[in-house]
Amino acid sequence: MKYIFIPLIILLFSFKSNGQTLSIIPQPVSIEQQDGVFSFSPQVKIVFDEDEFMNANYLNTYLAKYYQVRPLVQPNIKKYIALRLLNSKQKSFSPDEYFISVTTDSIVITGTDAGIFYGIQTLLQLMPAEMKMQFDIPCVTIHDYPRFSWRGMHLDCSRHFFSVEFVKKYIDMMAYYKMNTFHWHLTDDQGWRIEIKQYPKLTEVGSHRKETMVAKNFTPYIGDKTPYDGFYSQEQIKEIVKYATLRHVTIVPEIEMPGHSQAAIAAYPELACFGMSFDVLTKWGGSDVVLCPTPEVIEFYENILDEVMALFPGEYIHVGGDEVPEGHWKKSKQVTEIMLKENIKTYPGVEAYFINTIEKYIISKGKKMIGWDEILDGGVSANASIMSWRGTEGGIAAAKHGNYAVMTPGDFCYFDHCQSKNSMEPLCIGGFLPLEKVYSYEPVPTELTAEQSIYILGAQANVWTEYLATPEQIEYMIFPRMIALSEVVWSQKTKKDWWDFVGRLQYHFSLMEFRGINYRVPEPEIQLRPLAENKFTLGITSLKQNSDFYYTTDGTNPTSSSLKYSEAIEITLTPTQKIKAIAIIKSGKKSIVTESGK
Ligand code: TNX
């Protein structure tokens, strides 16, 4: 007898109208599908308002790259895509709001400048995930705007350095999912990666480390004996800022202080309390080395920030402030003198003195400061914004005090954490953050009242790169988890539905393939249902439909020449035998191997 497994997911793939499924992620505020289609072909043109050239050009470039059609405006057009800028004086629109109307003759996207860009992203998700010059777009009316204004992705370019080309791709990938804030972690103990003209040694010395720790070989330490370096010139940064601006992504640069600064101190030993020399750190984890909170060091950092603020047009500057070691301060005469002079009683108070002085400087230049939640510990100004990473407590405390907060708690938002508990999972820092858990995240803590919750700006995923050295690894860690996060930060809370999301995600697997993104192929889930002694019904499913599953019963790792699973079958297994399965998708991409629990 065969046991029929009907995975729940299959039932959810039937939302169709006109034979076409809408799979937009993040889920818009409202969608109304109508009969009929807009037939896209090389004859379609883009018409646009005067100020919308950038968005029109973005759309045209995308269509040329992916569908080999270059439809910019021409006179006497019959079929067109129109980009119409809303006159914000007429009515108040939220900054990212847009409307789309697809009829048989036209596609009209109306919105603010950013709104039109997001409308374009939605439109691109109504197009096929394959190269075609003619295709149908279902007639539909969409109205949409985001739930949160801070939809962040962070990238640590200190522990490992990523090329200008990849940083641009990262920004592109964010924009596809309406993420709008790129938190660029540019300095840390293991490398200083931004050119500062006044202090050339920051990159001459601080961007090089003599080697990198191999995997997790802390004790005994094992290094790879291979020098590692890289930094962004100011010209390259300007190029990236421009690229991001065209995609409505704001960059928040992070210059770490007063901890996580060993690379800067390696370049300028006078930045530490004892003027001792240190190398750029080659192993992961904390460092005892810390900036000395003297007026000279603070001025040095203000000078650095002058150059940073001139490069980045966004309002926020991130000053780090996390994991500040106190050991050196406790031994330093200079620090004792500062504490006496400034009437500071505690070492978190010393950090607060450092950060608050820097904040005054940032504010005097017309910018805002944000820092990791440790900056709350010694007392923070009313203007500082907080990034809550050690759980949600920092965000809650900040919002209760009327400080803005971005939620990025480790348990839900750390994309360096492992995606499964499987030993075959590629090297990851630890933790366990599967897709569903990211999707389940609710950024507004229940502890807050409605009034306090306006201080929650949004949420962000952090991508620390101790164990991620290549673009492929980064993409593997962020996809599909960033797609889930996009719905957390953009969509209305009432629109969130895990299985509906999984249904829409199917198209996005193909889209990621089409856009050249190295996403993580969902692993097979093996189900064994006992029938009789040593007899079971074997079922294999995964979050991705149309995966081919292969399995073994002899303990070896399956390949495409192993047994192919097509439907639930009866199987005999001795008590020591296990099933191992792999998913292989059309392109040949493979999942990790999973093993039956028994
Ligand atoms: C903590 S999150 C850090 C980083 C590490 C990360 C690894 C934060 C503010 N500090 O320096 O890279 O954990 O997950």
XYZ file of C-alpha atoms and ligand atoms in Angstrom:
612
model
C 0.000 0.000 0.000
C 1.234 3.439 -0.813
C 0.891 6.280 1.608
C 0.169 9.478 -0.207
C 1.958 12.534 1.099
C 0.329 15.757 0.094
C 2.668 18.437 1.246
C 0.778 21.467 2.397
C 2.799 23.660 0.117
C 1.366 22.160 -3.065
C -2.113 23.264 -2.139
C -0.930 26.795 -1.937
C 0.344 27.110 -5.456
C -3.063 27.426 -6.923
C -3.665 31.173 -6.590
C -4.034 31.858 -10.249
C -5.997 34.147 -12.418
C -5.641 34.330 -16.152
C -3.257 31.447 -15.761
C -0.761 33.757 -14.074
C 0.251 33.720 -10.451
C 1.221 36.942 -8.740
C 4.237 36.307 -6.581
C 5.195 39.742 -5.378
C 7.533 39.926 -2.388
C 7.299 41.901 -0.207
C 3.530 41.590 -0.266
C 1.918 44.915 -1.279
C -0.767 46.720 0.691
C -3.461 45.973 -1.878
C -3.667 44.015 -5.131
C -6.676 43.655 -7.346
C -6.250 41.420 -10.311
C -8.436 41.946 -13.376
C -9.101 39.937 -16.493
C -6.791 40.371 -19.430
C -3.100 40.940 -19.939
C -0.720 43.601 -21.120
C 1.332 42.010 -23.869
C 4.908 43.054 -23.487
C 6.990 43.114 -26.664
C 9.877 45.082 -28.185
C 7.265 47.597 -29.417
C 6.458 48.716 -25.853
C 7.920 52.109 -24.931
C 8.569 53.889 -21.666
C 7.163 57.383 -21.261
C 8.137 59.369 -18.255
C 7.839 62.716 -16.553
C 10.741 65.071 -16.903
C 12.169 64.307 -13.454
C 11.866 60.569 -13.867
C 14.739 59.993 -16.294
C 16.780 58.092 -13.689
C 14.004 55.628 -12.923
C 13.164 55.278 -16.629
C 16.791 54.621 -17.383
C 17.014 52.039 -14.600
C 13.999 50.205 -16.017
C 15.333 50.403 -19.538
C 18.752 49.085 -18.534
C 17.167 46.179 -16.656
C 14.897 45.278 -19.572
C 17.868 45.438 -21.949
C 20.002 43.197 -19.718
C 17.391 40.588 -18.910
C 14.991 40.653 -21.891
C 17.123 42.309 -24.594
C 14.498 44.984 -25.136
C 15.381 48.687 -24.974
C 12.112 50.549 -24.772
C 12.942 54.198 -23.915
C 10.485 56.825 -25.080
C 9.530 57.498 -28.682
C 6.733 59.638 -30.086
C 3.367 58.261 -31.280
C 3.256 55.300 -29.013
C 0.377 52.911 -28.632
C 1.613 50.571 -25.943
C 3.562 52.069 -23.135
C 4.829 51.938 -19.598
C 4.386 55.365 -18.009
C 6.214 56.663 -14.968
C 4.252 59.518 -13.443
C 5.608 61.546 -10.615
C 3.098 62.518 -7.964
C 2.969 66.143 -7.103
C 3.555 65.936 -3.385
C 1.920 69.331 -2.908
C -1.419 68.026 -4.136
C -1.807 65.301 -1.557
C 0.358 63.848 1.154
C 1.935 60.601 0.123
C 4.258 58.538 2.183
C 7.796 58.812 0.820
C 7.881 55.347 -0.756
C 4.269 55.025 -1.867
C 3.260 53.970 -5.386
C 0.315 52.885 -7.505
C 0.471 50.546 -10.481
C -2.236 50.102 -13.000
C -1.738 47.444 -15.671
C -4.404 47.455 -18.375
C -4.349 45.835 -21.795
C -2.896 49.028 -23.325
C -0.661 50.515 -20.729
C 1.208 50.156 -17.491
C 1.145 53.277 -15.385
C 3.275 53.617 -12.292
C 2.500 56.664 -10.190
C 4.349 57.668 -7.072
C 7.013 59.748 -5.480
C 10.443 59.370 -7.052
C 11.300 56.527 -4.656
C 7.760 55.175 -4.964
C 8.108 54.884 -8.730
C 11.347 52.972 -8.217
C 9.548 50.530 -5.897
C 6.702 50.308 -8.387
C 9.268 49.326 -11.001
C 10.553 46.593 -8.668
C 7.017 45.263 -8.315
C 6.536 45.399 -12.080
C 9.778 43.453 -12.623
C 8.314 40.713 -10.438
C 5.376 40.440 -12.856
C 7.814 39.545 -15.634
C 9.089 36.068 -16.407
C 12.211 34.636 -14.828
C 13.625 33.737 -18.226
C 14.905 35.573 -21.287
C 11.945 36.282 -23.558
C 11.131 39.284 -25.690
C 7.374 38.802 -25.600
C 5.338 37.925 -22.586
C 2.095 38.746 -20.840
C 1.708 40.808 -17.711
C -1.623 40.302 -15.938
C -3.923 43.305 -15.653
C -3.766 44.460 -12.085
C -4.100 47.461 -9.816
C -1.663 47.745 -6.936
C -1.366 50.315 -4.188
C 1.594 49.991 -1.895
C 3.731 51.641 0.765
C 6.093 50.302 3.427
C 5.463 49.637 7.076
C 8.944 50.787 8.210
C 11.302 53.474 6.984
C 14.538 51.616 7.926
C 14.776 48.425 5.885
C 18.366 47.564 6.457
C 21.095 45.235 5.341
C 24.563 45.400 6.842
C 27.794 44.095 5.365
C 31.041 43.674 7.262
C 33.798 44.602 4.800
C 36.493 44.666 7.485
C 36.829 41.015 8.423
C 36.723 40.248 4.726
C 36.947 42.771 1.954
C 34.446 42.791 -0.904
C 35.063 44.382 -4.279
C 33.327 47.519 -5.550
C 31.601 45.312 -8.086
C 30.180 43.045 -5.398
C 29.127 45.928 -3.144
C 27.151 47.249 -6.127
C 25.575 43.845 -6.642
C 24.700 43.759 -2.932
C 22.943 47.121 -3.297
C 21.148 45.864 -6.398
C 19.960 42.751 -4.588
C 18.701 44.889 -1.707
C 16.814 47.204 -4.060
C 15.039 44.284 -5.781
C 13.361 43.652 -2.433
C 12.748 47.309 -1.522
C 15.409 47.326 1.186
C 16.647 50.907 1.510
C 19.453 51.200 4.068
C 22.921 49.762 3.536
C 24.913 49.707 6.764
C 28.502 49.536 5.593
C 30.842 48.229 8.311
C 34.137 49.724 7.155
C 36.503 49.449 10.110
C 37.259 46.870 12.774
C 40.158 45.183 14.554
C 40.953 43.073 11.487
C 41.114 45.810 8.858
C 40.560 49.509 8.098
C 38.908 49.740 4.677
C 38.193 53.404 3.922
C 40.752 55.852 2.568
C 41.197 58.859 4.877
C 43.408 61.436 3.192
C 44.523 63.176 6.398
C 45.705 59.889 7.918
C 47.118 57.785 5.064
C 48.538 55.123 7.366
C 45.002 54.028 8.273
C 44.947 52.249 4.928
C 48.700 51.938 4.245
C 49.056 49.965 7.489
C 45.535 49.328 8.746
C 44.133 47.699 5.612
C 46.710 44.875 5.684
C 46.868 41.923 7.996
C 49.662 39.473 7.800
C 47.382 36.455 7.705
C 43.942 35.200 8.671
C 42.954 32.585 11.199
C 41.986 29.303 9.544
C 38.346 28.394 10.265
C 37.834 28.260 14.043
C 41.389 27.442 15.101
C 41.514 29.755 18.121
C 43.513 27.507 20.474
C 45.935 26.525 19.290
C 45.817 29.386 16.854
C 46.440 28.447 13.241
C 46.939 31.175 10.642
C 46.858 30.736 6.886
C 50.212 32.550 6.363
C 48.627 34.543 3.538
C 48.655 38.353 3.696
C 45.185 39.850 3.310
C 44.280 43.404 2.346
C 41.927 45.751 0.598
C 40.334 49.162 1.005
C 37.975 51.514 -0.816
C 39.429 54.725 -2.218
C 37.335 57.849 -1.789
C 36.701 57.832 -5.537
C 35.342 54.284 -5.326
C 33.152 55.259 -2.394
C 31.700 58.164 -4.385
C 30.949 55.761 -7.221
C 29.167 53.374 -4.841
C 27.213 56.198 -3.185
C 26.005 57.353 -6.606
C 25.051 53.815 -7.566
C 23.097 53.397 -4.326
C 21.340 56.765 -4.679
C 19.970 55.737 -8.081
C 18.510 52.672 -6.372
C 17.057 54.656 -3.483
C 19.442 53.017 -1.048
C 20.977 55.195 1.665
C 24.380 54.162 2.924
C 25.116 54.388 6.637
C 28.903 54.164 7.039
C 30.220 52.692 10.265
C 33.486 53.865 11.773
C 33.994 51.804 14.926
C 35.064 53.529 18.140
C 36.321 53.273 20.818
C 36.519 49.439 20.677
C 37.037 47.300 17.579
C 39.782 49.732 16.600
C 42.945 47.650 16.570
C 43.571 48.220 12.853
C 43.559 52.005 13.390
C 45.841 51.615 16.414
C 48.205 49.411 14.389
C 48.546 52.382 12.022
C 48.738 55.087 14.717
C 49.839 53.592 18.073
C 49.311 56.968 19.771
C 45.562 56.314 19.544
C 45.870 53.751 22.367
C 46.536 54.717 25.961
C 50.057 53.352 26.218
C 51.443 54.044 22.737
C 52.234 50.335 22.474
C 52.385 48.857 19.016
C 49.921 46.236 17.880
C 49.436 44.422 14.607
C 46.170 44.384 12.708
C 44.338 41.465 14.340
C 44.501 38.158 12.475
C 42.089 36.136 14.571
C 38.385 36.585 15.166
C 36.722 37.590 18.405
C 37.371 40.477 20.712
C 40.522 42.486 21.225
C 41.735 44.170 24.435
C 43.000 47.106 22.466
C 40.901 50.256 22.699
C 41.122 53.937 21.768
C 42.216 56.259 24.573
C 39.512 58.849 25.305
C 41.868 61.834 25.258
C 41.041 65.134 23.525
C 43.745 64.360 20.908
C 42.218 60.980 20.007
C 38.729 62.441 19.908
C 39.955 65.176 17.592
C 41.666 62.571 15.406
C 38.328 60.787 15.026
C 36.483 64.048 14.374
C 38.904 64.665 11.522
C 38.208 61.179 10.178
C 34.481 61.850 10.415
C 34.880 65.101 8.479
C 36.028 63.094 5.485
C 33.420 60.385 6.048
C 30.558 62.877 6.329
C 31.679 64.576 3.130
C 31.458 61.269 1.259
C 28.093 59.993 2.447
C 25.040 62.178 1.874
C 22.747 60.183 4.205
C 21.817 61.662 7.562
C 23.161 58.854 9.774
C 26.740 58.088 10.800
C 27.295 54.843 12.726
C 29.982 55.046 15.397
C 30.000 51.426 16.556
C 30.364 51.569 20.317
C 29.951 47.813 20.857
C 32.046 45.459 22.976
C 34.382 48.047 24.474
C 37.076 46.379 26.606
C 37.822 48.241 29.820
C 41.132 46.553 30.810
C 43.461 49.117 29.241
C 41.415 52.032 30.537
C 41.565 50.632 34.055
C 45.375 50.620 33.906
C 45.735 54.026 32.285
C 46.758 57.144 34.214
C 45.370 59.297 31.426
C 41.946 57.705 31.773
C 41.970 58.201 35.563
C 42.765 61.878 35.021
C 39.950 62.255 32.492
C 37.541 60.548 34.902
C 38.486 62.968 37.684
C 38.356 66.007 35.461
C 35.023 65.098 33.859
C 33.533 63.626 37.046
C 33.035 60.208 35.440
C 32.438 57.372 37.899
C 32.342 54.223 35.771
C 34.022 52.774 32.689
C 30.778 52.631 30.684
C 30.716 56.321 31.675
C 34.073 56.724 29.922
C 32.619 55.215 26.784
C 29.596 57.497 27.110
C 31.947 60.500 27.423
C 33.760 59.450 24.242
C 30.590 58.758 22.250
C 28.655 61.784 23.507
C 31.546 64.095 22.609
C 31.670 62.583 19.122
C 27.902 62.892 18.834
C 27.999 66.612 19.541
C 30.469 66.938 16.695
C 28.298 64.902 14.324
C 25.250 66.973 15.204
C 27.213 70.207 14.708
C 27.767 69.059 11.121
C 24.051 68.513 10.563
C 24.109 64.725 10.808
C 22.699 62.145 13.220
C 24.530 59.489 15.189
C 23.585 55.852 15.561
C 25.450 53.239 17.559
C 25.184 49.658 18.886
C 23.070 49.309 22.007
C 26.092 49.412 24.365
C 26.065 53.180 23.917
C 23.011 53.224 26.177
C 24.941 51.686 29.067
C 26.741 54.785 30.329
C 23.983 57.242 29.429
C 23.206 58.526 25.989
C 21.922 61.830 24.637
C 18.291 62.333 23.636
C 19.244 62.523 19.968
C 21.244 59.328 19.539
C 19.684 56.390 17.709
C 20.298 52.834 18.835
C 20.861 49.596 17.003
C 19.481 46.859 19.221
C 21.586 43.735 18.701
C 21.935 42.096 22.149
C 18.320 41.047 21.986
C 15.519 43.594 21.951
C 16.172 45.224 25.337
C 18.269 48.035 23.872
C 15.530 48.910 21.408
C 12.877 48.799 24.108
C 14.890 51.019 26.459
C 15.660 53.440 23.630
C 12.025 53.738 22.508
C 10.859 54.231 26.092
C 13.270 57.154 26.383
C 12.215 58.605 23.057
C 15.390 57.572 21.219
C 14.938 56.039 17.776
C 15.928 52.399 17.418
C 16.640 49.928 14.647
C 15.932 46.338 15.611
C 18.582 43.809 14.714
C 18.456 41.185 17.476
C 20.925 38.346 17.051
C 18.312 35.621 17.275
C 16.328 36.870 14.263
C 18.565 39.140 12.239
C 22.105 37.725 12.233
C 22.605 36.327 8.770
C 26.061 35.055 9.747
C 24.223 32.516 11.908
C 23.736 29.015 10.490
C 20.684 28.219 8.369
C 20.377 24.657 9.632
C 21.795 22.478 12.380
C 23.062 20.046 9.773
C 26.775 19.240 9.969
C 26.963 19.574 6.180
C 26.061 23.268 6.405
C 29.006 25.407 5.214
C 31.115 26.989 7.960
C 29.063 29.539 9.893
C 29.619 31.396 13.138
C 27.052 29.438 15.166
C 23.484 30.078 16.229
C 20.540 28.790 14.247
C 18.451 31.085 12.112
C 16.276 29.266 9.589
C 14.163 31.077 7.010
C 10.902 30.644 8.888
C 12.338 32.258 11.998
C 13.422 35.328 10.032
C 9.934 35.498 8.543
C 8.346 35.258 11.981
C 10.161 38.321 13.281
C 8.026 41.190 14.524
C 10.145 44.351 14.900
C 7.881 46.187 17.341
C 8.403 44.656 20.794
C 5.179 43.921 22.674
C 6.596 45.821 25.660
C 6.040 49.131 23.864
C 2.903 51.239 23.807
C 1.611 52.519 20.478
C 3.182 55.893 21.200
C 6.557 54.402 22.061
C 6.535 52.132 19.041
C 6.873 55.066 16.641
C 10.502 55.134 17.773
C 11.118 51.771 16.123
C 12.452 52.817 12.743
C 12.531 49.305 11.350
C 14.786 46.281 11.277
C 18.036 45.174 9.720
C 19.982 42.002 9.066
C 23.671 41.965 9.889
C 26.159 40.046 7.807
C 29.372 39.640 9.782
C 32.057 38.085 7.664
C 34.501 36.301 9.949
C 33.676 33.052 8.172
C 32.440 34.478 4.873
C 35.186 35.349 2.451
C 33.550 35.306 -0.988
C 30.533 36.888 -2.710
C 29.105 33.401 -3.268
C 29.164 32.740 0.473
C 27.490 36.070 1.209
C 24.723 35.375 -1.304
C 24.235 31.911 0.175
C 23.792 33.442 3.626
C 21.402 36.220 2.602
C 19.180 34.362 0.135
C 16.438 33.530 0.665
C 16.587 34.991 4.202
C 16.680 38.616 3.003
C 13.529 37.979 0.974
C 11.778 36.949 4.184
C 13.106 40.026 5.972
C 11.840 42.280 3.188
C 8.314 41.209 3.986
C 8.939 41.774 7.715
C 9.971 45.389 7.146
C 7.826 46.368 4.178
C 4.510 44.540 4.386
C 1.658 45.285 6.717
C 1.599 42.957 9.711
C -1.841 41.644 8.725
C -0.541 40.614 5.288
C 2.079 38.241 6.646
C 1.393 34.563 6.084
C 4.207 32.010 6.068
C 2.701 29.449 3.694
C 1.475 32.107 1.313
C 5.034 33.492 1.365
C 6.430 30.039 0.622
C 4.069 29.831 -2.357
C 5.256 33.182 -3.724
C 8.865 32.295 -2.998
C 8.795 29.601 -5.697
C 8.931 32.221 -8.449
C 11.726 34.013 -6.587
C 13.914 30.902 -6.649
C 13.706 31.096 -10.444
C 14.180 34.851 -10.388
C 17.324 34.523 -8.269
C 18.627 31.974 -10.756
C 17.802 34.377 -13.617
C 19.468 37.284 -11.861
C 22.586 35.260 -11.094
C 22.233 35.063 -7.323
C 23.803 32.144 -5.474
C 20.928 31.337 -3.133
C 20.745 28.465 -0.703
C 18.749 25.595 -2.196
C 16.350 24.368 0.494
C 17.411 20.974 1.772
C 15.140 17.924 1.544
C 13.075 17.011 4.552
C 12.894 13.258 5.018
C 9.788 11.759 6.567
C 9.653 8.126 7.612
C 6.278 6.865 8.728
C 6.415 3.485 10.490
C 4.170 0.841 8.890
C 5.393 -2.382 10.463
C 8.668 -3.597 11.914
C 11.474 -2.220 9.718
C 8.915 -1.015 7.224
C 8.283 2.640 6.562
C 6.710 5.005 4.115
C 9.358 7.360 2.820
C 8.328 10.891 1.861
C 10.691 13.640 0.779
C 9.648 17.284 0.496
C 11.351 20.648 0.565
C 10.476 24.326 0.601
C 11.302 24.444 -3.096
C 8.884 22.847 -5.505
C 10.272 21.102 -8.574
C 13.471 20.041 -6.864
C 14.722 16.605 -7.832
C 15.475 14.465 -4.802
C 18.032 11.649 -4.745
C 18.631 9.373 -1.810
C 20.731 6.510 -0.487
C 20.157 3.880 2.177
C 23.776 2.744 2.563
C 25.118 5.767 4.409
C 26.887 7.272 1.395
C 26.198 10.818 0.289
C 23.665 10.876 -2.551
C 24.457 12.267 -5.996
C 22.430 12.596 -9.180
C 23.202 8.926 -9.898
C 21.637 7.734 -6.640
C 18.027 6.535 -6.364
C 15.627 9.191 -7.565
C 12.612 9.961 -5.435
C 9.412 10.576 -7.327
C 6.604 9.783 -4.903
C 6.068 8.387 -1.454
C 7.165 4.755 -1.347
C 7.300 1.873 1.039
C 10.793 1.088 2.182
C 12.483 -1.504 4.415
C 15.221 -0.264 6.724
C 17.160 -2.137 9.386
C 17.462 -0.320 12.736
C 20.911 1.009 11.810
C 20.143 2.062 8.256
C 19.559 5.729 7.499
C 18.259 7.627 4.535
C 20.401 10.410 3.137
C 18.869 12.768 0.612
C 19.891 15.689 -1.574
C 17.863 18.167 -3.628
C 19.189 19.079 -7.056
C 17.465 21.815 -9.023
C 17.209 22.354 -12.778
C 20.406 24.369 -13.056
C 22.329 21.562 -11.353
C 22.632 23.491 -8.091
C 22.551 21.244 -5.054
C 21.274 21.502 -1.517
C 23.181 20.184 1.465
C 22.661 16.487 2.236
C 20.132 15.681 4.945
C 19.856 12.503 6.932
C 16.789 10.801 8.355
C 16.437 11.218 12.088
C 16.138 7.555 12.940
C 29.184 40.700 17.529
S 27.070 42.665 16.576
C 29.770 41.815 16.963
C 30.621 41.667 15.771
C 30.804 40.217 15.410
C 29.477 39.506 15.529
C 29.470 38.080 15.086
C 28.194 43.573 17.110
C 27.812 44.932 17.367
N 29.441 43.091 17.341
O 31.854 42.310 15.972
O 31.307 40.142 14.116
O 29.055 39.540 16.883
O 28.175 37.564 15.023
